PDB file of C-alpha atoms in Angstrom:
ATOM      1  CA  MET A   1      35.298   7.917   2.372  1.00 75.00           C
ATOM      2  CA  LYS A   2      36.161   3.957   1.849  1.00 74.00           C
ATOM      3  CA  LYS A   3      35.567   3.519   5.437  1.00 77.00           C
ATOM      4  CA  LYS A   4      32.200   4.674   5.205  1.00 75.00           C
ATOM      5  CA  ILE A   5      31.623   2.242   2.070  1.00 76.00           C
ATOM      6  CA  LYS A   6      33.069  -0.717   4.327  1.00 73.00           C
ATOM      7  CA  ARG A   7      31.027   0.995   7.299  1.00 75.00           C
ATOM      8  CA  GLY A   8      27.900   1.024   4.666  1.00 71.00           C
ATOM      9  CA  ILE A   9      28.402  -2.197   3.691  1.00 72.00           C
ATOM     10  CA  ARG A  10      28.752  -3.755   7.211  1.00 68.00           C
ATOM     11  CA  VAL A  11      25.509  -2.086   8.313  1.00 63.00           C
ATOM     12  CA  SER A  12      23.661  -3.603   5.446  1.00 63.00           C
ATOM     13  CA  LYS A  13      24.540  -6.684   6.001  1.00 60.00           C
ATOM     14  CA  TYR A  14      23.511  -7.177   9.275  1.00 58.00           C
ATOM     15  CA  ILE A  15      20.531  -6.127   8.532  1.00 58.00           C
ATOM     16  CA  LEU A  16      19.685  -7.934   5.815  1.00 56.00           C
ATOM     17  CA  TYR A  17      21.278 -11.220   8.286  1.00 56.00           C
ATOM     18  CA  ARG A  18      18.969  -9.948  10.585  1.00 56.00           C
ATOM     19  CA  GLU A  19      15.653  -9.760   9.018  1.00 54.00           C
ATOM     20  CA  THR A  20      16.118 -13.266   7.225  1.00 53.00           C
ATOM     21  CA  LEU A  21      16.402 -14.720  10.715  1.00 57.00           C
ATOM     22  CA  VAL A  22      13.988 -17.298  10.998  1.00 63.00           C
ATOM     23  CA  ASP A  23      12.741 -16.627  14.218  1.00 74.00           C
ATOM     24  CA  TYR A  24       9.788 -19.968  15.098  1.00 81.00           C
ATOM     25  CA  THR A  25       8.325 -18.830  18.020  1.00 85.00           C
ATOM     26  CA  GLU A  26       7.363 -15.274  15.963  1.00 84.00           C
ATOM     27  CA  ASN A  27       6.295 -17.719  13.602  1.00 85.00           C
ATOM     28  CA  PHE A  28       4.087 -19.321  15.782  1.00 91.00           C
ATOM     29  CA  TRP A  29       2.473 -17.325  17.458  1.00 90.00           C
ATOM     30  CA  SER A  30       1.661 -15.598  14.040  1.00 90.00           C
ATOM     31  CA  PHE A  31       0.357 -18.576  12.697  1.00 92.00           C
ATOM     32  CA  LEU A  32      -1.855 -19.138  15.871  1.00 93.00           C
ATOM     33  CA  GLY A  33      -2.931 -15.466  16.020  1.00 93.00           C
ATOM     34  CA  ALA A  34      -4.164 -15.562  12.561  1.00 94.00           C
ATOM     35  CA  PHE A  35      -5.640 -18.490  12.472  1.00 95.00           C
ATOM     36  CA  ILE A  36      -7.587 -18.384  15.176  1.00 95.00           C
ATOM     37  CA  GLY A  37      -8.537 -14.659  14.668  1.00 94.00           C
ATOM     38  CA  ILE A  38     -10.333 -15.330  10.701  1.00 93.00           C
ATOM     39  CA  GLY A  39     -11.300 -19.513  11.762  1.00 93.00           C
ATOM     40  CA  ILE A  40     -13.527 -17.797  14.215  1.00 93.00           C
ATOM     41  CA  ILE A  41     -14.666 -14.848  11.914  1.00 91.00           C
ATOM     42  CA  ALA A  42     -15.201 -17.460   9.372  1.00 88.00           C
ATOM     43  CA  PHE A  43     -16.900 -20.387  12.058  1.00 88.00           C
ATOM     44  CA  PHE A  44     -19.732 -17.212  12.306  1.00 84.00           C
ATOM     45  CA  GLN A  45     -19.955 -17.347   8.758  1.00 81.00           C
ATOM     46  CA  SER A  46     -20.495 -20.605   8.268  1.00 78.00           C
ATOM     47  CA  PHE A  47     -22.693 -21.213  11.010  1.00 74.00           C
ATOM     48  CA  TYR A  48     -25.071 -18.276  10.848  1.00 68.00           C
ATOM     49  CA  LEU A  49     -25.345 -18.107   6.726  1.00 62.00           C
ATOM     50  CA  SER A  50     -25.240 -19.975   3.694  1.00 59.00           C
ATOM     51  CA  LYS A  51     -22.110 -19.980   1.649  1.00 59.00           C
ATOM     52  CA  GLU A  52     -24.524 -17.502  -1.016  1.00 54.00           C
ATOM     53  CA  GLU A  53     -24.248 -15.210   1.776  1.00 58.00           C
ATOM     54  CA  ASN A  54     -20.799 -15.168   2.866  1.00 58.00           C
ATOM     55  CA  VAL A  55     -20.806 -11.721   3.270  1.00 72.00           C
ATOM     56  CA  PHE A  56     -18.574 -11.994   7.440  1.00 78.00           C
ATOM     57  CA  LEU A  57     -14.897 -12.278   6.076  1.00 84.00           C
ATOM     58  CA  ILE A  58     -14.036 -10.185   3.725  1.00 89.00           C
ATOM     59  CA  GLY A  59     -11.000  -9.884   2.207  1.00 89.00           C
ATOM     60  CA  SER A  60      -8.951  -6.837   3.546  1.00 95.00           C
ATOM     61  CA  PHE A  61      -9.182  -8.979   6.770  1.00 96.00           C
ATOM     62  CA  GLY A  62      -6.227 -11.240   5.967  1.00 94.00           C
ATOM     63  CA  ALA A  63      -4.277  -8.472   5.554  1.00 95.00           C
ATOM     64  CA  THR A  64      -5.029  -7.469   8.671  1.00 96.00           C
ATOM     65  CA  SER A  65      -4.205 -10.542   9.937  1.00 95.00           C
ATOM     66  CA  VAL A  66      -0.703  -9.969   8.315  1.00 94.00           C
ATOM     67  CA  LEU A  67      -0.231  -6.432   9.832  1.00 95.00           C
ATOM     68  CA  ILE A  68      -2.012  -7.243  13.616  1.00 96.00           C
ATOM     69  CA  PHE A  69      -0.206 -10.814  13.814  1.00 94.00           C
ATOM     70  CA  GLY A  70       3.367 -10.749  11.929  1.00 92.00           C
ATOM     71  CA  ALA A  71       4.058  -6.700  12.528  1.00 91.00           C
ATOM     72  CA  ILE A  72       2.364  -5.889  15.870  1.00 91.00           C
ATOM     73  CA  GLN A  73       4.852  -3.485  16.759  1.00 90.00           C
ATOM     74  CA  SER A  74       4.369  -1.246  13.187  1.00 92.00           C
ATOM     75  CA  PRO A  75       2.428   1.877  14.009  1.00 93.00           C
ATOM     76  CA  LEU A  76      -0.248   0.907  11.265  1.00 95.00           C
ATOM     77  CA  SER A  77      -1.104  -2.417  13.232  1.00 95.00           C
ATOM     78  CA  GLN A  78      -2.370  -0.370  16.036  1.00 96.00           C
ATOM     79  CA  PRO A  79      -5.808  -0.673  17.836  1.00 96.00           C
ATOM     80  CA  ARG A  80      -6.553   3.071  16.893  1.00 96.00           C
ATOM     81  CA  ASN A  81      -5.458   2.507  13.265  1.00 97.00           C
ATOM     82  CA  LEU A  82      -7.256  -1.002  13.159  1.00 97.00           C
ATOM     83  CA  ILE A  83     -10.236   0.064  14.622  1.00 97.00           C
ATOM     84  CA  GLY A  84     -10.897   3.821  12.370  1.00 98.00           C
ATOM     85  CA  GLY A  85      -8.443   2.515   9.232  1.00 98.00           C
ATOM     86  CA  HIS A  86     -11.784   0.517   8.574  1.00 98.00           C
ATOM     87  CA  LEU A  87     -15.030   1.833   9.931  1.00 98.00           C
ATOM     88  CA  ILE A  88     -13.813   4.921   8.521  1.00 98.00           C
ATOM     89  CA  SER A  89     -13.204   3.211   4.904  1.00 98.00           C
ATOM     90  CA  ALA A  90     -15.907   0.786   4.810  1.00 98.00           C
ATOM     91  CA  ILE A  91     -18.788   4.457   5.605  1.00 98.00           C
ATOM     92  CA  ILE A  92     -16.322   6.089   2.582  1.00 98.00           C
ATOM     93  CA  GLY A  93     -17.190   2.848   0.627  1.00 97.00           C
ATOM     94  CA  VAL A  94     -20.542   2.854   1.012  1.00 97.00           C
ATOM     95  CA  SER A  95     -21.309   6.236   0.559  1.00 97.00           C
ATOM     96  CA  ILE A  96     -19.618   6.488  -2.852  1.00 97.00           C
ATOM     97  CA  TYR A  97     -21.016   3.177  -4.183  1.00 97.00           C
ATOM     98  CA  LYS A  98     -24.665   5.560  -3.104  1.00 96.00           C
ATOM     99  CA  LEU A  99     -23.684   8.429  -4.999  1.00 95.00           C
ATOM    100  CA  LEU A 100     -22.763   7.083  -8.637  1.00 93.00           C
ATOM    101  CA  PRO A 101     -23.422   3.103  -8.055  1.00 85.00           C
ATOM    102  CA  GLU A 102     -22.750   2.551 -11.865  1.00 85.00           C
ATOM    103  CA  ILE A 103     -19.575   4.300 -12.869  1.00 91.00           C
ATOM    104  CA  ILE A 104     -17.118   1.390 -11.376  1.00 92.00           C
ATOM    105  CA  TRP A 105     -13.823   3.182 -12.646  1.00 95.00           C
ATOM    106  CA  ILE A 106     -14.836   6.460 -11.181  1.00 96.00           C
ATOM    107  CA  THR A 107     -16.265   4.604  -7.879  1.00 96.00           C
ATOM    108  CA  ALA A 108     -13.088   2.407  -7.427  1.00 96.00           C
ATOM    109  CA  PRO A 109     -10.748   4.889  -7.535  1.00 96.00           C
ATOM    110  CA  LEU A 110     -12.738   8.059  -5.202  1.00 97.00           C
ATOM    111  CA  ALA A 111     -13.110   5.089  -2.585  1.00 97.00           C
ATOM    112  CA  VAL A 112      -9.560   3.466  -1.405  1.00 97.00           C
ATOM    113  CA  SER A 113      -8.446   7.971  -2.359  1.00 97.00           C
ATOM    114  CA  PHE A 114     -11.073   9.411   0.188  1.00 97.00           C
ATOM    115  CA  SER A 115     -10.458   6.235   2.784  1.00 97.00           C
ATOM    116  CA  ILE A 116      -6.587   7.206   2.322  1.00 97.00           C
ATOM    117  CA  VAL A 117      -7.081  10.726   2.502  1.00 97.00           C
ATOM    118  CA  LEU A 118      -9.794  10.801   5.554  1.00 98.00           C
ATOM    119  CA  MET A 119      -7.242   7.892   6.718  1.00 97.00           C
ATOM    120  CA  GLN A 120      -4.010   9.647   6.870  1.00 97.00           C
ATOM    121  CA  VAL A 121      -6.174  13.014   8.077  1.00 97.00           C
ATOM    122  CA  THR A 122      -7.554  11.011  11.261  1.00 97.00           C
ATOM    123  CA  LYS A 123      -4.368  10.125  11.894  1.00 96.00           C
ATOM    124  CA  THR A 124      -6.020   6.468  11.478  1.00 97.00           C
ATOM    125  CA  LEU A 125      -3.798   5.203   8.585  1.00 97.00           C
ATOM    126  CA  HIS A 126      -4.386   1.203   8.363  1.00 97.00           C
ATOM    127  CA  PRO A 127      -3.258   0.149   4.953  1.00 96.00           C
ATOM    128  CA  PRO A 128      -5.957  -2.590   4.456  1.00 97.00           C
ATOM    129  CA  GLY A 129      -8.772  -0.176   4.763  1.00 97.00           C
ATOM    130  CA  GLY A 130      -8.239   0.185   1.208  1.00 96.00           C
ATOM    131  CA  ALA A 131      -9.744  -3.099   0.184  1.00 96.00           C
ATOM    132  CA  THR A 132     -12.493  -2.647   2.799  1.00 97.00           C
ATOM    133  CA  ALA A 133     -13.115   0.453   0.849  1.00 97.00           C
ATOM    134  CA  LEU A 134     -13.304  -1.265  -2.533  1.00 96.00           C
ATOM    135  CA  ILE A 135     -15.032  -3.974  -1.243  1.00 95.00           C
ATOM    136  CA  ALA A 136     -18.178  -2.044  -0.918  1.00 95.00           C
ATOM    137  CA  ILE A 137     -17.556  -1.057  -4.525  1.00 95.00           C
ATOM    138  CA  ILE A 138     -17.233  -3.873  -6.606  1.00 93.00           C
ATOM    139  CA  GLY A 139     -18.277  -6.141  -4.216  1.00 89.00           C
ATOM    140  CA  THR A 140     -21.296  -8.778  -4.478  1.00 86.00           C
ATOM    141  CA  GLU A 141     -24.581  -7.426  -4.288  1.00 87.00           C
ATOM    142  CA  LYS A 142     -25.135  -9.146  -1.623  1.00 86.00           C
ATOM    143  CA  ILE A 143     -22.276  -6.638   0.541  1.00 89.00           C
ATOM    144  CA  LYS A 144     -24.399  -3.683  -1.908  1.00 90.00           C
ATOM    145  CA  SER A 145     -27.367  -4.418  -0.588  1.00 90.00           C
ATOM    146  CA  LEU A 146     -26.292  -4.783   2.772  1.00 91.00           C
ATOM    147  CA  GLY A 147     -25.480  -0.272   2.602  1.00 93.00           C
ATOM    148  CA  TYR A 148     -24.720   1.311   5.956  1.00 96.00           C
ATOM    149  CA  TYR A 149     -24.956  -2.061   7.597  1.00 93.00           C
ATOM    150  CA  TYR A 150     -21.448  -3.138   6.052  1.00 94.00           C
ATOM    151  CA  VAL A 151     -19.697  -0.676   8.327  1.00 95.00           C
ATOM    152  CA  PHE A 152     -21.073  -2.849  11.305  1.00 94.00           C
ATOM    153  CA  SER A 153     -20.984  -6.576   9.439  1.00 87.00           C
ATOM    154  CA  PRO A 154     -18.777  -7.292   8.629  1.00 92.00           C
ATOM    155  CA  VAL A 155     -16.835  -4.322   8.789  1.00 95.00           C
ATOM    156  CA  LEU A 156     -17.169  -3.676  12.589  1.00 96.00           C
ATOM    157  CA  SER A 157     -18.073  -7.048  13.950  1.00 93.00           C
ATOM    158  CA  GLY A 158     -15.231  -9.360  12.016  1.00 94.00           C
ATOM    159  CA  VAL A 159     -12.493  -6.177  12.739  1.00 97.00           C
ATOM    160  CA  LEU A 160     -13.464  -6.428  16.996  1.00 96.00           C
ATOM    161  CA  ILE A 161     -12.925  -9.965  16.772  1.00 96.00           C
ATOM    162  CA  LEU A 162      -9.531 -10.136  15.197  1.00 97.00           C
ATOM    163  CA  PHE A 163      -8.473  -7.170  18.018  1.00 97.00           C
ATOM    164  CA  ILE A 164      -9.682  -8.669  20.318  1.00 96.00           C
ATOM    165  CA  VAL A 165      -7.537 -12.210  18.638  1.00 96.00           C
ATOM    166  CA  ALA A 166      -4.862  -9.834  19.093  1.00 96.00           C
ATOM    167  CA  LEU A 167      -4.952  -8.977  22.721  1.00 95.00           C
ATOM    168  CA  VAL A 168      -5.182 -12.568  23.626  1.00 94.00           C
ATOM    169  CA  PHE A 169      -2.325 -14.167  21.614  1.00 91.00           C
ATOM    170  CA  ASN A 170      -0.056 -11.410  21.439  1.00 92.00           C
ATOM    171  CA  ASN A 171       0.146 -11.033  24.846  1.00 92.00           C
ATOM    172  CA  ILE A 172       0.258 -14.875  26.012  1.00 90.00           C
ATOM    173  CA  THR A 173       3.791 -14.460  25.943  1.00 85.00           C
ATOM    174  CA  THR A 174       6.105 -11.937  27.462  1.00 85.00           C
ATOM    175  CA  PHE A 175       8.040 -11.158  24.188  1.00 83.00           C
ATOM    176  CA  ARG A 176       5.139  -9.997  22.582  1.00 87.00           C
ATOM    177  CA  LYS A 177       3.119  -6.558  23.462  1.00 90.00           C
ATOM    178  CA  TYR A 178      -0.453  -5.260  21.412  1.00 92.00           C
ATOM    179  CA  PRO A 179      -0.926  -2.813  21.636  1.00 93.00           C
ATOM    180  CA  THR A 180       3.057  -1.625  21.680  1.00 85.00           C
ATOM    181  CA  ASP A 181       4.277   1.331  23.189  1.00 74.00           C
ATOM    182  CA  ASN A 182       8.042   0.943  21.836  1.00 58.00           C
ATOM    183  CA  LYS A 183      10.041   4.364  21.226  1.00 56.00           C
ATOM    184  CA  LEU A 184       9.715   3.893  17.522  1.00 52.00           C
ATOM    185  CA  THR A 185       5.768   4.268  17.701  1.00 47.00           C
ATOM    186  CA  ARG A 186       5.919   6.966  20.437  1.00 55.00           C
ATOM    187  CA  PHE A 187       8.368   8.803  17.743  1.00 56.00           C
ATOM    188  CA  ILE A 188       5.472   8.237  14.764  1.00 50.00           C
ATOM    189  CA  MET A 189       2.886   9.560  17.044  1.00 50.00           C
ATOM    190  CA  LYS A 190       4.610  12.919  18.856  1.00 59.00           C
ATOM    191  CA  LYS A 191       5.249  13.153  15.378  1.00 58.00           C
ATOM    192  CA  ARG A 192       2.294  13.322  13.575  1.00 51.00           C
ATOM    193  CA  GLY A 193       0.578  15.392  16.160  1.00 55.00           C
TER     194      GLY A 193
END
């Protein structure tokens, strides 16, 4: 028993130490990818839209950037999840808003909950998708007035910009690869079906 406890402590120390190491090269590429990806979307927004019509840059893209530039090995960061999760969630959010436009205490939880379930069923779980669905419900009047166009712009257009930037910046060096095909991803995908 004593050996198991000591081994558990050693493993815990190793994991905690390894997880807290700072890899400046990794940080640099994460910063650069996120900066360029969000920057391009913001540029298009500022170039084509007035300040009052800020619908091209939505909050869920910030969370997506964390995944696709900072956690590229995660199954939740992979292209299927990235694109599918956002699109499914946007469609769910708009649909629920159109069905029950003024009942936020029902529409907000319905949009997020249905999005989660549909992403799970379609194997496209991407956590920022929940925010994408919620934005369709609680967003500005400009966002709400877009209706299903919200799915195409800002959601699909923004996601495609981030995806292309992720492909470029995560594959510039030899130590980063996106989309990934590591053993963990293959194992999880195999278990999922």
